[in-house]
Amino acid sequence: MERVLDDIRHLAGEIGPRPGTSDAYAEAADWAAERFTELGYTVDRQQVDVPAGTSWGIRVRAGRTPNIIASPPGFDDEAPHRIVGAHLDTVPQAPGAEDNASGIAVMLELARVHAQSEYPVRFIAFTSEEPRGPGDNLHHFGSRAYVERLDDPERDAMRAMVSLDRVGARGAAVPLCTGGTGTDRVRGRLSALARGVDVPTRLCDDNRASDHWSFERGKLPSARVGSVPYAAYHSARDVPKVVDERQLSRVGTIMSAWLERAG
Ligand SMILES: [Zn+2]
């Protein structure tokens, strides 16, 4: 847990607000790439062109910004695999401890623990999830680019994607969500495993506000973990003290159970 909290403090406390096309995002991306490399993963930077726009009321510039893709040694993207993703960017006014240093920090811990997993998993820190305007095509830029660039063999091999997004706010249960238009197989699996490890969950079917939605729109099986409402959302008050250790560890427990078994 101390590593997870340290990572949240680094992103939200030291780097701070990091819209996808900002210098702070570039610093966060370098940091994430270095962390994955230290854990033994092969890191690819997938560059994404993102337009200028208005993000939560503040102008943001256009730019080219990377997804950080971490694959274990020997990874074959045309062989069965799963994806765990979390967005690394924030809206301009928020240091983003909960949204979404929490998801990145839990993802890095999973990458550490499951580095030798017999079931291949690719970890991705997505750029520019946060909106740059209204509508469904002005957010989730990094994950949409990832899905759009998959060829048919890669699509067939990609068995499941989970987005970890806002996984640390205190709550009675861990939200397990889909956008409600595709398969709920991934969520069903997470829900069954959560029961087995005594973690309370809450299901929702109308969540299109994270990177799982890019996969669902692309007809690929996915789910989101997280989204407990909290007062500091998209504000300067989204600082490390808003995250709750118990909620973070519940999410880690569910995801470890998922990664330890065949998808
Ligand atoms: Zn988020």
Coordinates of C-alpha atoms and ligand atoms in Angstrom, one line a residue:
M1 CA 0.0 0.0 0.0
E2 CA 2.9 2.4 0.8
R3 CA 4.1 2.2 -2.9
V4 CA 0.6 3.0 -4.1
L5 CA 0.2 6.0 -1.9
D6 CA 3.7 7.2 -2.8
D7 CA 2.8 7.0 -6.5
I8 CA -0.4 9.0 -5.9
R9 CA 1.6 11.6 -3.9
H10 CA 4.1 11.8 -6.8
L11 CA 1.6 12.4 -9.5
A12 CA -0.9 14.6 -7.6
G13 CA 1.5 16.2 -5.1
E14 CA 4.6 16.7 -7.1
I15 CA 3.7 16.7 -10.8
G16 CA 0.2 18.1 -10.3
P17 CA -2.4 19.0 -13.0
R18 CA -1.5 17.2 -16.3
P19 CA -3.8 17.7 -19.2
G20 CA -2.7 15.4 -22.1
T21 CA -0.9 18.1 -24.1
S22 CA 0.9 19.8 -21.2
D23 CA 4.5 19.6 -20.2
A24 CA 3.4 18.1 -16.9
Y25 CA 1.8 15.2 -18.8
A26 CA 5.0 14.6 -20.7
E27 CA 6.8 14.4 -17.3
A28 CA 4.2 12.0 -16.0
A29 CA 4.5 9.9 -19.1
D30 CA 8.3 9.7 -18.8
W31 CA 7.9 8.7 -15.1
A32 CA 5.3 5.9 -15.9
A33 CA 7.5 4.6 -18.8
E34 CA 10.5 4.4 -16.4
R35 CA 8.5 2.6 -13.8
F36 CA 7.2 0.0 -16.2
T37 CA 10.8 -0.5 -17.6
E38 CA 12.1 -1.0 -14.1
L39 CA 9.5 -3.7 -13.6
G40 CA 10.8 -5.6 -16.7
Y41 CA 8.2 -4.5 -19.2
T42 CA 8.8 -3.5 -22.8
V43 CA 7.5 0.1 -23.2
D44 CA 6.0 1.5 -26.4
R45 CA 4.9 5.1 -26.8
Q46 CA 1.9 5.3 -29.1
Q47 CA 1.6 8.9 -30.2
V48 CA -1.8 10.5 -30.5
D49 CA -2.7 13.8 -32.0
V50 CA -5.2 15.6 -29.8
P51 CA -7.0 18.8 -30.7
A52 CA -7.2 22.1 -28.8
G53 CA -10.4 22.6 -26.8
T54 CA -12.0 23.5 -23.6
S55 CA -11.5 21.0 -20.8
W56 CA -13.8 21.5 -17.8
G57 CA -14.0 25.2 -18.6
I58 CA -10.3 25.9 -19.3
R59 CA -8.6 26.1 -22.7
V60 CA -6.1 23.4 -23.5
R61 CA -3.7 23.4 -26.4
A62 CA -3.5 20.9 -29.3
G63 CA -0.6 18.5 -29.4
R64 CA 0.9 15.1 -29.9
T65 CA 0.9 13.0 -26.7
P66 CA 1.7 9.4 -25.9
N67 CA -0.2 6.4 -24.6
I68 CA 2.4 4.4 -22.5
I69 CA 2.0 0.7 -23.4
A70 CA 3.8 -1.8 -21.2
S71 CA 4.0 -5.4 -22.4
P72 CA 5.6 -8.3 -20.5
P73 CA 8.6 -10.1 -22.0
G74 CA 7.7 -12.3 -25.0
F75 CA 4.3 -10.7 -25.3
D76 CA 2.5 -11.5 -28.6
D77 CA -0.4 -9.2 -29.4
E78 CA -1.9 -11.8 -31.7
A79 CA -2.1 -14.4 -28.9
P80 CA -4.9 -14.3 -26.3
H81 CA -4.3 -11.4 -23.8
R82 CA -6.1 -9.0 -21.6
I83 CA -5.6 -5.2 -21.1
V84 CA -5.6 -3.2 -17.9
G85 CA -5.7 0.5 -18.5
A86 CA -5.9 3.8 -16.5
H87 CA -5.8 7.3 -17.8
L88 CA -2.8 9.4 -16.8
D89 CA -4.1 12.9 -17.7
T90 CA -6.2 15.2 -15.7
V91 CA -8.4 18.3 -16.2
P92 CA -6.4 21.5 -16.0
Q93 CA -7.5 22.6 -12.6
A94 CA -7.1 19.3 -10.7
P95 CA -4.0 17.6 -9.4
G96 CA -6.0 14.4 -9.9
A97 CA -5.2 12.3 -6.9
E98 CA -8.4 10.3 -7.2
D99 CA -8.9 11.1 -10.9
N100 CA -6.8 9.3 -11.8
A101 CA -3.5 8.9 -10.0
S102 CA -5.5 6.2 -8.0
G103 CA -6.0 4.1 -11.1
I104 CA -2.4 4.6 -12.3
A105 CA -1.0 3.7 -8.9
V106 CA -3.1 0.5 -8.5
M107 CA -2.2 -0.4 -12.1
L108 CA 1.6 0.0 -11.4
E109 CA 1.2 -2.2 -8.3
L110 CA -0.6 -4.9 -10.3
A111 CA 2.1 -4.7 -13.0
R112 CA 4.7 -5.3 -10.3
V113 CA 2.9 -8.2 -8.6
H114 CA 1.9 -9.9 -11.9
A115 CA 5.0 -9.3 -13.9
Q116 CA 5.6 -13.1 -14.2
S117 CA 2.0 -14.0 -14.8
E118 CA 1.2 -17.0 -17.0
Y119 CA -1.8 -15.2 -18.4
P120 CA -0.5 -12.4 -20.6
V121 CA -1.6 -8.9 -19.7
R122 CA -0.7 -5.6 -21.2
F123 CA -0.8 -2.4 -19.1
I124 CA -1.6 0.9 -20.7
A125 CA -1.4 4.5 -19.3
F126 CA -3.8 6.3 -21.6
T127 CA -3.5 9.9 -22.6
S128 CA -6.2 12.5 -22.9
E129 CA -9.2 10.7 -21.4
E130 CA -10.6 14.0 -20.1
P131 CA -13.0 16.0 -22.3
R132 CA -11.9 18.8 -24.6
G133 CA -15.5 19.7 -25.5
P134 CA -19.0 18.3 -25.6
G135 CA -20.0 15.0 -27.1
D136 CA -18.6 11.5 -27.4
N137 CA -15.8 12.3 -29.8
L138 CA -14.0 15.0 -27.7
H139 CA -12.8 12.7 -24.9
H140 CA -11.0 9.4 -24.5
F141 CA -8.6 10.3 -27.3
G142 CA -5.8 7.9 -26.2
S143 CA -8.0 4.8 -25.8
R144 CA -9.9 5.5 -29.0
A145 CA -6.6 5.7 -30.9
Y146 CA -5.5 2.4 -29.4
V147 CA -8.7 0.7 -30.5
E148 CA -8.8 2.2 -33.9
R149 CA -5.2 1.0 -34.7
L150 CA -5.8 -2.6 -33.8
D151 CA -5.8 -5.0 -36.8
D152 CA -8.1 -8.0 -37.0
P153 CA -5.7 -10.5 -35.4
E154 CA -5.1 -8.2 -32.5
R155 CA -8.8 -7.6 -32.0
D156 CA -9.5 -11.4 -32.0
A157 CA -6.7 -11.9 -29.4
M158 CA -7.8 -9.1 -27.1
R159 CA -10.1 -11.0 -24.7
A160 CA -10.9 -8.3 -22.1
M161 CA -10.1 -4.8 -21.1
V162 CA -10.6 -3.2 -17.7
S163 CA -10.3 0.6 -17.1
L164 CA -9.2 1.6 -13.5
D165 CA -10.6 5.1 -13.2
R166 CA -11.2 6.7 -9.8
V167 CA -10.7 3.7 -7.7
G168 CA -9.8 5.3 -4.3
A169 CA -12.7 7.4 -3.1
R170 CA -14.3 6.0 0.1
G171 CA -17.5 4.1 -0.6
A172 CA -19.6 1.3 0.6
A173 CA -18.8 -0.8 -2.4
V174 CA -16.6 -0.9 -5.5
P175 CA -18.5 0.1 -8.7
L176 CA -18.2 -2.4 -11.6
C177 CA -19.6 -0.7 -14.7
T178 CA -20.3 -1.0 -18.4
G179 CA -21.7 1.4 -20.9
G180 CA -24.7 -0.9 -21.3
T181 CA -24.4 -1.6 -25.1
G182 CA -22.1 -4.6 -25.3
T183 CA -21.2 -7.8 -23.5
D184 CA -21.2 -7.7 -19.7
R185 CA -18.9 -10.8 -19.6
V186 CA -15.9 -9.0 -18.1
R187 CA -17.9 -7.3 -15.4
G188 CA -19.7 -10.5 -14.6
R189 CA -16.3 -12.2 -14.1
L190 CA -15.0 -9.4 -11.8
S191 CA -18.3 -9.5 -9.8
A192 CA -18.0 -13.2 -9.3
L193 CA -14.4 -13.0 -8.2
A194 CA -15.2 -10.1 -5.8
R195 CA -17.8 -12.2 -4.1
G196 CA -15.1 -14.9 -3.7
V197 CA -12.7 -12.5 -1.9
D198 CA -15.5 -10.8 0.1
V199 CA -15.3 -7.4 -1.6
P200 CA -18.6 -5.6 -1.8
T201 CA -19.4 -4.3 -5.3
R202 CA -22.2 -2.3 -7.0
L203 CA -23.1 -2.8 -10.7
C204 CA -23.9 0.0 -13.1
D205 CA -24.8 -0.2 -16.8
D206 CA -24.8 3.4 -17.9
N207 CA -21.2 4.4 -17.4
R208 CA -19.6 5.8 -20.6
A209 CA -17.2 8.1 -18.9
S210 CA -13.9 6.3 -19.0
D211 CA -11.7 4.4 -21.5
H212 CA -13.6 1.1 -21.3
W213 CA -16.2 3.0 -23.4
S214 CA -13.8 3.3 -26.3
F215 CA -13.4 -0.5 -26.3
E216 CA -17.2 -1.1 -25.9
R217 CA -17.8 1.3 -28.8
G218 CA -15.3 -0.7 -30.8
K219 CA -17.2 -3.9 -30.0
L220 CA -14.6 -5.2 -27.7
P221 CA -15.3 -6.7 -24.2
S222 CA -14.6 -4.3 -21.4
A223 CA -15.6 -2.9 -18.0
R224 CA -14.8 -0.1 -15.7
V225 CA -13.8 -0.4 -12.1
G226 CA -14.4 2.7 -10.0
S227 CA -16.5 5.9 -10.0
V228 CA -17.6 6.5 -6.4
P229 CA -18.8 10.2 -6.4
Y230 CA -16.6 12.6 -4.3
A231 CA -16.8 16.3 -3.5
A232 CA -13.3 17.2 -4.8
Y233 CA -14.1 15.9 -8.3
H234 CA -12.4 17.9 -11.1
S235 CA -11.2 20.5 -8.6
A236 CA -8.0 21.8 -7.0
R237 CA -9.1 19.8 -3.9
D238 CA -8.5 16.4 -5.6
V239 CA -5.3 15.9 -3.5
P240 CA -3.8 12.7 -2.0
K241 CA -5.8 12.9 1.2
V242 CA -9.1 12.2 -0.7
V243 CA -8.1 8.6 -1.4
D244 CA -9.0 5.9 1.0
E245 CA -6.6 3.0 1.6
R246 CA -9.4 0.5 2.1
Q247 CA -11.0 1.2 -1.2
L248 CA -7.7 1.1 -3.0
S249 CA -6.9 -2.3 -1.5
R250 CA -10.4 -3.7 -2.4
V251 CA -9.7 -2.8 -6.0
G252 CA -6.3 -4.4 -5.9
T253 CA -7.8 -7.5 -4.4
I254 CA -10.4 -7.9 -7.1
M255 CA -8.0 -7.2 -9.9
S256 CA -5.3 -9.6 -8.5
A257 CA -7.9 -12.3 -8.4
W258 CA -8.8 -11.6 -12.0
L259 CA -5.2 -11.6 -13.2
E260 CA -4.2 -14.8 -11.3
R261 CA -6.8 -16.8 -13.3
A262 CA -7.3 -17.4 -17.0
G263 CA -9.5 -14.7 -18.6
Ligands
ZN1 ZN -11.0 9.8 -14.8

